[in-house]
């Protein structure tokens, strides 16, 4: 809903070229089948000059939105802040997420919420039932409106009895029943779909099983959407692009950085849109700069303008949402483990608790110092490892797995009393790290810290291992703990960026 009277048509000199080119590069990097792309692939796909692609990538890399080693480029978790801005602004995941989850539990089927986006339908919330037979679309994925159930609903005017079915239109075996949900202004703003498979239902039996309940719950969904937004408005940011420009010189495209800051700032609108002045205040940018960025973003379909209010459009989700929402802990952690190992020159690993064992989920070795070779999937007893103690310390005492009162001695130094181990675990919980010296294996020292998920729960443990002969344990703690904690903080920041809800 661009209203031409509020924003004059952008002439070439008003539009921000670097922002357009930056978004063109990002769109190629975010394509469903792109993974790591070389600079030359980006040149070919965008038609931009090599020097332009290099500068765009250098800028996005400095903003931590992509990772580049000079040859290959991949998406970085921080890019999710852009999609997160749209998801926050539209308010649907926060308002409908819990109800969507409840419906999925009740029906024991996947439930998704989607919004109209041009000729398509884009997913914004999901509660998935993973099943062998089913394909899974991701948040941010776009389906053609003509081939999915929600598409028909967005095309028709809203009516109380309306529903739409998808009988294997988009995918053999996949069936869906969808109902429209109105926003406070009375328009259909999204659709809730229940998705099943022909091995469990026909379209008719799915409709009979879920439609009455979907119709019942529609008033709750609409009330949740209409409820006033709670939570604090995001704080105003300062313009850091000047500092970065000084640091990187001509390689840094300041107007690309500023345009992206405008995009993210619009996520703070609480669904009401934002005026140009409000965006200027939120970003610390000059009005003229904001105006040119907004003009460019409107032209590119990322932002709409109604009167004096600017608002993010679902198309923003094409900037990495689907690909990034797939990232799991090992992939998130791997680059940070590599960086940690480069810094401390010792092997680093990430593990999770699996019963009374720890299980390796990511690892970057240097030299081999253990008698057994450790790979992803290796399990070790939690009680005798620094990482296990960190993970046990992250659980409430009643959640901790039961251990025998006498634990097997793996070396002469292994703590074998469950009572003594309990005291150690309490100390680890208070201090935020564990150091284990030759309890798992002679000659081996390991230092570990927790890695917390977006809700603050300990999700994994990160460690560095070294020869016990390398200085004292206290020297190792002083030398390694700050780098270990920093790496854990970087992983946690990525987890938070990827899970905005
Ligand atoms: C889905 O959520 O995966 C879905 C929803 C509606 C469709 C097809 C798939 O028509």
mmCIF file with all atom_site columns, N, CA and C in Angstrom, residues 84-116:
data_model
loop_
_atom_site.group_PDB
_atom_site.id
_atom_site.type_symbol
_atom_site.label_atom_id
_atom_site.label_alt_id
_atom_site.label_comp_id
_atom_site.label_asym_id
_atom_site.label_entity_id
_atom_site.label_seq_id
_atom_site.pdbx_PDB_ins_code
_atom_site.Cartn_x
_atom_site.Cartn_y
_atom_site.Cartn_z
_atom_site.occupancy
_atom_site.B_iso_or_equiv
_atom_site.pdbx_formal_charge
_atom_site.auth_seq_id
_atom_site.auth_comp_id
_atom_site.auth_asym_id
_atom_site.auth_atom_id
_atom_site.pdbx_PDB_model_num
ATOM 1  N N  . UNK A 1 84  ? 13.703 -10.841 12.292 1.00 0.00 ? 84  UNK A N  1
ATOM 2  C CA . UNK A 1 84  ? 13.121 -10.691 13.632 1.00 0.00 ? 84  UNK A CA 1
ATOM 3  C C  . UNK A 1 84  ? 12.383 -9.367  13.746 1.00 0.00 ? 84  UNK A C  1
ATOM 4  N N  . UNK A 1 85  ? 12.883 -8.341  13.060 1.00 0.00 ? 85  UNK A N  1
ATOM 5  C CA . UNK A 1 85  ? 12.217 -7.029  13.106 1.00 0.00 ? 85  UNK A CA 1
ATOM 6  C C  . UNK A 1 85  ? 10.819 -7.139  12.503 1.00 0.00 ? 85  UNK A C  1
ATOM 7  N N  . UNK A 1 86  ? 10.692 -7.837  11.364 1.00 0.00 ? 86  UNK A N  1
ATOM 8  C CA . UNK A 1 86  ? 9.357  -7.994  10.775 1.00 0.00 ? 86  UNK A CA 1
ATOM 9  C C  . UNK A 1 86  ? 8.456  -8.824  11.696 1.00 0.00 ? 86  UNK A C  1
ATOM 10 N N  . UNK A 1 87  ? 9.003  -9.924  12.206 1.00 0.00 ? 87  UNK A N  1
ATOM 11 C CA . UNK A 1 87  ? 8.178  -10.818 13.034 1.00 0.00 ? 87  UNK A CA 1
ATOM 12 C C  . UNK A 1 87  ? 7.693  -10.098 14.293 1.00 0.00 ? 87  UNK A C  1
ATOM 13 N N  . UNK A 1 88  ? 8.538  -9.214  14.822 1.00 0.00 ? 88  UNK A N  1
ATOM 14 C CA . UNK A 1 88  ? 8.154  -8.447  16.015 1.00 0.00 ? 88  UNK A CA 1
ATOM 15 C C  . UNK A 1 88  ? 7.076  -7.419  15.622 1.00 0.00 ? 88  UNK A C  1
ATOM 16 N N  . UNK A 1 89  ? 7.316  -6.732  14.513 1.00 0.00 ? 89  UNK A N  1
ATOM 17 C CA . UNK A 1 89  ? 6.390  -5.687  14.086 1.00 0.00 ? 89  UNK A CA 1
ATOM 18 C C  . UNK A 1 89  ? 5.000  -6.256  13.768 1.00 0.00 ? 89  UNK A C  1
ATOM 19 N N  . UNK A 1 90  ? 4.936  -7.394  13.083 1.00 0.00 ? 90  UNK A N  1
ATOM 20 C CA . UNK A 1 90  ? 3.607  -7.926  12.722 1.00 0.00 ? 90  UNK A CA 1
ATOM 21 C C  . UNK A 1 90  ? 2.920  -8.506  13.958 1.00 0.00 ? 90  UNK A C  1
ATOM 22 N N  . UNK A 1 91  ? 3.684  -8.878  14.944 1.00 0.00 ? 91  UNK A N  1
ATOM 23 C CA . UNK A 1 91  ? 3.109  -9.289  16.231 1.00 0.00 ? 91  UNK A CA 1
ATOM 24 C C  . UNK A 1 91  ? 2.518  -10.686 16.241 1.00 0.00 ? 91  UNK A C  1
ATOM 25 N N  . UNK A 1 92  ? 2.526  -11.373 15.088 1.00 0.00 ? 92  UNK A N  1
ATOM 26 C CA . UNK A 1 92  ? 1.818  -12.660 15.009 1.00 0.00 ? 92  UNK A CA 1
ATOM 27 C C  . UNK A 1 92  ? 2.513  -13.765 15.825 1.00 0.00 ? 92  UNK A C  1
ATOM 28 N N  . UNK A 1 93  ? 3.827  -13.949 15.698 1.00 0.00 ? 93  UNK A N  1
ATOM 29 C CA . UNK A 1 93  ? 4.430  -15.040 16.494 1.00 0.00 ? 93  UNK A CA 1
ATOM 30 C C  . UNK A 1 93  ? 4.208  -14.850 17.996 1.00 0.00 ? 93  UNK A C  1
ATOM 31 N N  . UNK A 1 94  ? 4.351  -13.632 18.481 1.00 0.00 ? 94  UNK A N  1
ATOM 32 C CA . UNK A 1 94  ? 4.190  -13.412 19.925 1.00 0.00 ? 94  UNK A CA 1
ATOM 33 C C  . UNK A 1 94  ? 2.734  -13.646 20.339 1.00 0.00 ? 94  UNK A C  1
ATOM 34 N N  . UNK A 1 95  ? 1.782  -13.158 19.517 1.00 0.00 ? 95  UNK A N  1
ATOM 35 C CA . UNK A 1 95  ? 0.373  -13.255 19.903 1.00 0.00 ? 95  UNK A CA 1
ATOM 36 C C  . UNK A 1 95  ? -0.179 -14.664 19.697 1.00 0.00 ? 95  UNK A C  1
ATOM 37 N N  . UNK A 1 96  ? 0.176  -15.302 18.578 1.00 0.00 ? 96  UNK A N  1
ATOM 38 C CA . UNK A 1 96  ? -0.472 -16.573 18.234 1.00 0.00 ? 96  UNK A CA 1
ATOM 39 C C  . UNK A 1 96  ? 0.393  -17.805 18.482 1.00 0.00 ? 96  UNK A C  1
ATOM 40 N N  . UNK A 1 97  ? 1.678  -17.595 18.785 1.00 0.00 ? 97  UNK A N  1
ATOM 41 C CA . UNK A 1 97  ? 2.590  -18.737 18.982 1.00 0.00 ? 97  UNK A CA 1
ATOM 42 C C  . UNK A 1 97  ? 2.075  -19.746 20.000 1.00 0.00 ? 97  UNK A C  1
ATOM 43 N N  . UNK A 1 98  ? 1.702  -19.297 21.222 1.00 0.00 ? 98  UNK A N  1
ATOM 44 C CA . UNK A 1 98  ? 1.260  -20.268 22.227 1.00 0.00 ? 98  UNK A CA 1
ATOM 45 C C  . UNK A 1 98  ? -0.009 -21.027 21.814 1.00 0.00 ? 98  UNK A C  1
ATOM 46 N N  . UNK A 1 99  ? -0.971 -20.305 21.210 1.00 0.00 ? 99  UNK A N  1
ATOM 47 C CA . UNK A 1 99  ? -2.207 -20.975 20.772 1.00 0.00 ? 99  UNK A CA 1
ATOM 48 C C  . UNK A 1 99  ? -1.937 -21.957 19.633 1.00 0.00 ? 99  UNK A C  1
ATOM 49 N N  . UNK A 1 100 ? -1.025 -21.588 18.749 1.00 0.00 ? 100 UNK A N  1
ATOM 50 C CA . UNK A 1 100 ? -0.657 -22.469 17.641 1.00 0.00 ? 100 UNK A CA 1
ATOM 51 C C  . UNK A 1 100 ? -0.084 -23.774 18.189 1.00 0.00 ? 100 UNK A C  1
ATOM 52 N N  . UNK A 1 101 ? 0.766  -23.624 19.189 1.00 0.00 ? 101 UNK A N  1
ATOM 53 C CA . UNK A 1 101 ? 1.379  -24.793 19.817 1.00 0.00 ? 101 UNK A CA 1
ATOM 54 C C  . UNK A 1 101 ? 0.309  -25.683 20.467 1.00 0.00 ? 101 UNK A C  1
ATOM 55 N N  . UNK A 1 102 ? -0.649 -25.038 21.146 1.00 0.00 ? 102 UNK A N  1
ATOM 56 C CA . UNK A 1 102 ? -1.692 -25.807 21.818 1.00 0.00 ? 102 UNK A CA 1
ATOM 57 C C  . UNK A 1 102 ? -2.539 -26.581 20.805 1.00 0.00 ? 102 UNK A C  1
ATOM 58 N N  . UNK A 1 103 ? -2.857 -25.922 19.675 1.00 0.00 ? 103 UNK A N  1
ATOM 59 C CA . UNK A 1 103 ? -3.650 -26.608 18.646 1.00 0.00 ? 103 UNK A CA 1
ATOM 60 C C  . UNK A 1 103 ? -2.882 -27.805 18.081 1.00 0.00 ? 103 UNK A C  1
ATOM 61 N N  . UNK A 1 104 ? -1.582 -27.629 17.861 1.00 0.00 ? 104 UNK A N  1
ATOM 62 C CA . UNK A 1 104 ? -0.769 -28.726 17.320 1.00 0.00 ? 104 UNK A CA 1
ATOM 63 C C  . UNK A 1 104 ? -0.775 -29.902 18.296 1.00 0.00 ? 104 UNK A C  1
ATOM 64 N N  . UNK A 1 105 ? -0.713 -29.595 19.595 1.00 0.00 ? 105 UNK A N  1
ATOM 65 C CA . UNK A 1 105 ? -0.747 -30.667 20.603 1.00 0.00 ? 105 UNK A CA 1
ATOM 66 C C  . UNK A 1 105 ? -2.111 -31.365 20.591 1.00 0.00 ? 105 UNK A C  1
ATOM 67 N N  . UNK A 1 106 ? -3.170 -30.566 20.515 1.00 0.00 ? 106 UNK A N  1
ATOM 68 C CA . UNK A 1 106 ? -4.528 -31.137 20.520 1.00 0.00 ? 106 UNK A CA 1
ATOM 69 C C  . UNK A 1 106 ? -4.767 -32.036 19.315 1.00 0.00 ? 106 UNK A C  1
ATOM 70 N N  . UNK A 1 107 ? -4.391 -31.542 18.131 1.00 0.00 ? 107 UNK A N  1
ATOM 71 C CA . UNK A 1 107 ? -4.667 -32.294 16.897 1.00 0.00 ? 107 UNK A CA 1
ATOM 72 C C  . UNK A 1 107 ? -3.602 -33.352 16.623 1.00 0.00 ? 107 UNK A C  1
ATOM 73 N N  . UNK A 1 108 ? -2.466 -33.202 17.257 1.00 0.00 ? 108 UNK A N  1
ATOM 74 C CA . UNK A 1 108 ? -1.291 -34.007 16.933 1.00 0.00 ? 108 UNK A CA 1
ATOM 75 C C  . UNK A 1 108 ? -0.958 -33.904 15.437 1.00 0.00 ? 108 UNK A C  1
ATOM 76 N N  . UNK A 1 109 ? -1.046 -32.706 14.930 1.00 0.00 ? 109 UNK A N  1
ATOM 77 C CA . UNK A 1 109 ? -0.688 -32.402 13.534 1.00 0.00 ? 109 UNK A CA 1
ATOM 78 C C  . UNK A 1 109 ? 0.066  -31.076 13.532 1.00 0.00 ? 109 UNK A C  1
ATOM 79 N N  . UNK A 1 110 ? 0.798  -30.796 12.454 1.00 0.00 ? 110 UNK A N  1
ATOM 80 C CA . UNK A 1 110 ? 1.481  -29.498 12.354 1.00 0.00 ? 110 UNK A CA 1
ATOM 81 C C  . UNK A 1 110 ? 0.466  -28.387 12.146 1.00 0.00 ? 110 UNK A C  1
ATOM 82 N N  . UNK A 1 111 ? 0.739  -27.258 12.754 1.00 0.00 ? 111 UNK A N  1
ATOM 83 C CA . UNK A 1 111 ? -0.118 -26.084 12.574 1.00 0.00 ? 111 UNK A CA 1
ATOM 84 C C  . UNK A 1 111 ? 0.784  -24.925 12.183 1.00 0.00 ? 111 UNK A C  1
ATOM 85 N N  . UNK A 1 112 ? 0.357  -24.163 11.166 1.00 0.00 ? 112 UNK A N  1
ATOM 86 C CA . UNK A 1 112 ? 1.179  -23.022 10.748 1.00 0.00 ? 112 UNK A CA 1
ATOM 87 C C  . UNK A 1 112 ? 0.307  -21.784 10.600 1.00 0.00 ? 112 UNK A C  1
ATOM 88 N N  . UNK A 1 113 ? 0.954  -20.633 10.707 1.00 0.00 ? 113 UNK A N  1
ATOM 89 C CA . UNK A 1 113 ? 0.270  -19.359 10.477 1.00 0.00 ? 113 UNK A CA 1
ATOM 90 C C  . UNK A 1 113 ? 1.010  -18.663 9.345  1.00 0.00 ? 113 UNK A C  1
ATOM 91 N N  . UNK A 1 114 ? 0.242  -18.160 8.375  1.00 0.00 ? 114 UNK A N  1
ATOM 92 C CA . UNK A 1 114 ? 0.881  -17.516 7.229  1.00 0.00 ? 114 UNK A CA 1
ATOM 93 C C  . UNK A 1 114 ? 0.203  -16.194 6.923  1.00 0.00 ? 114 UNK A C  1
ATOM 94 N N  . UNK A 1 115 ? 0.925  -15.342 6.202  1.00 0.00 ? 115 UNK A N  1
ATOM 95 C CA . UNK A 1 115 ? 0.398  -14.026 5.815  1.00 0.00 ? 115 UNK A CA 1
ATOM 96 C C  . UNK A 1 115 ? 0.502  -13.895 4.297  1.00 0.00 ? 115 UNK A C  1
ATOM 97 N N  . UNK A 1 116 ? -0.332 -13.028 3.699  1.00 0.00 ? 116 UNK A N  1
ATOM 98 C CA . UNK A 1 116 ? -0.218 -12.832 2.252  1.00 0.00 ? 116 UNK A CA 1
ATOM 99 C C  . UNK A 1 116 ? 1.036  -12.027 1.919  1.00 0.00 ? 116 UNK A C  1
#
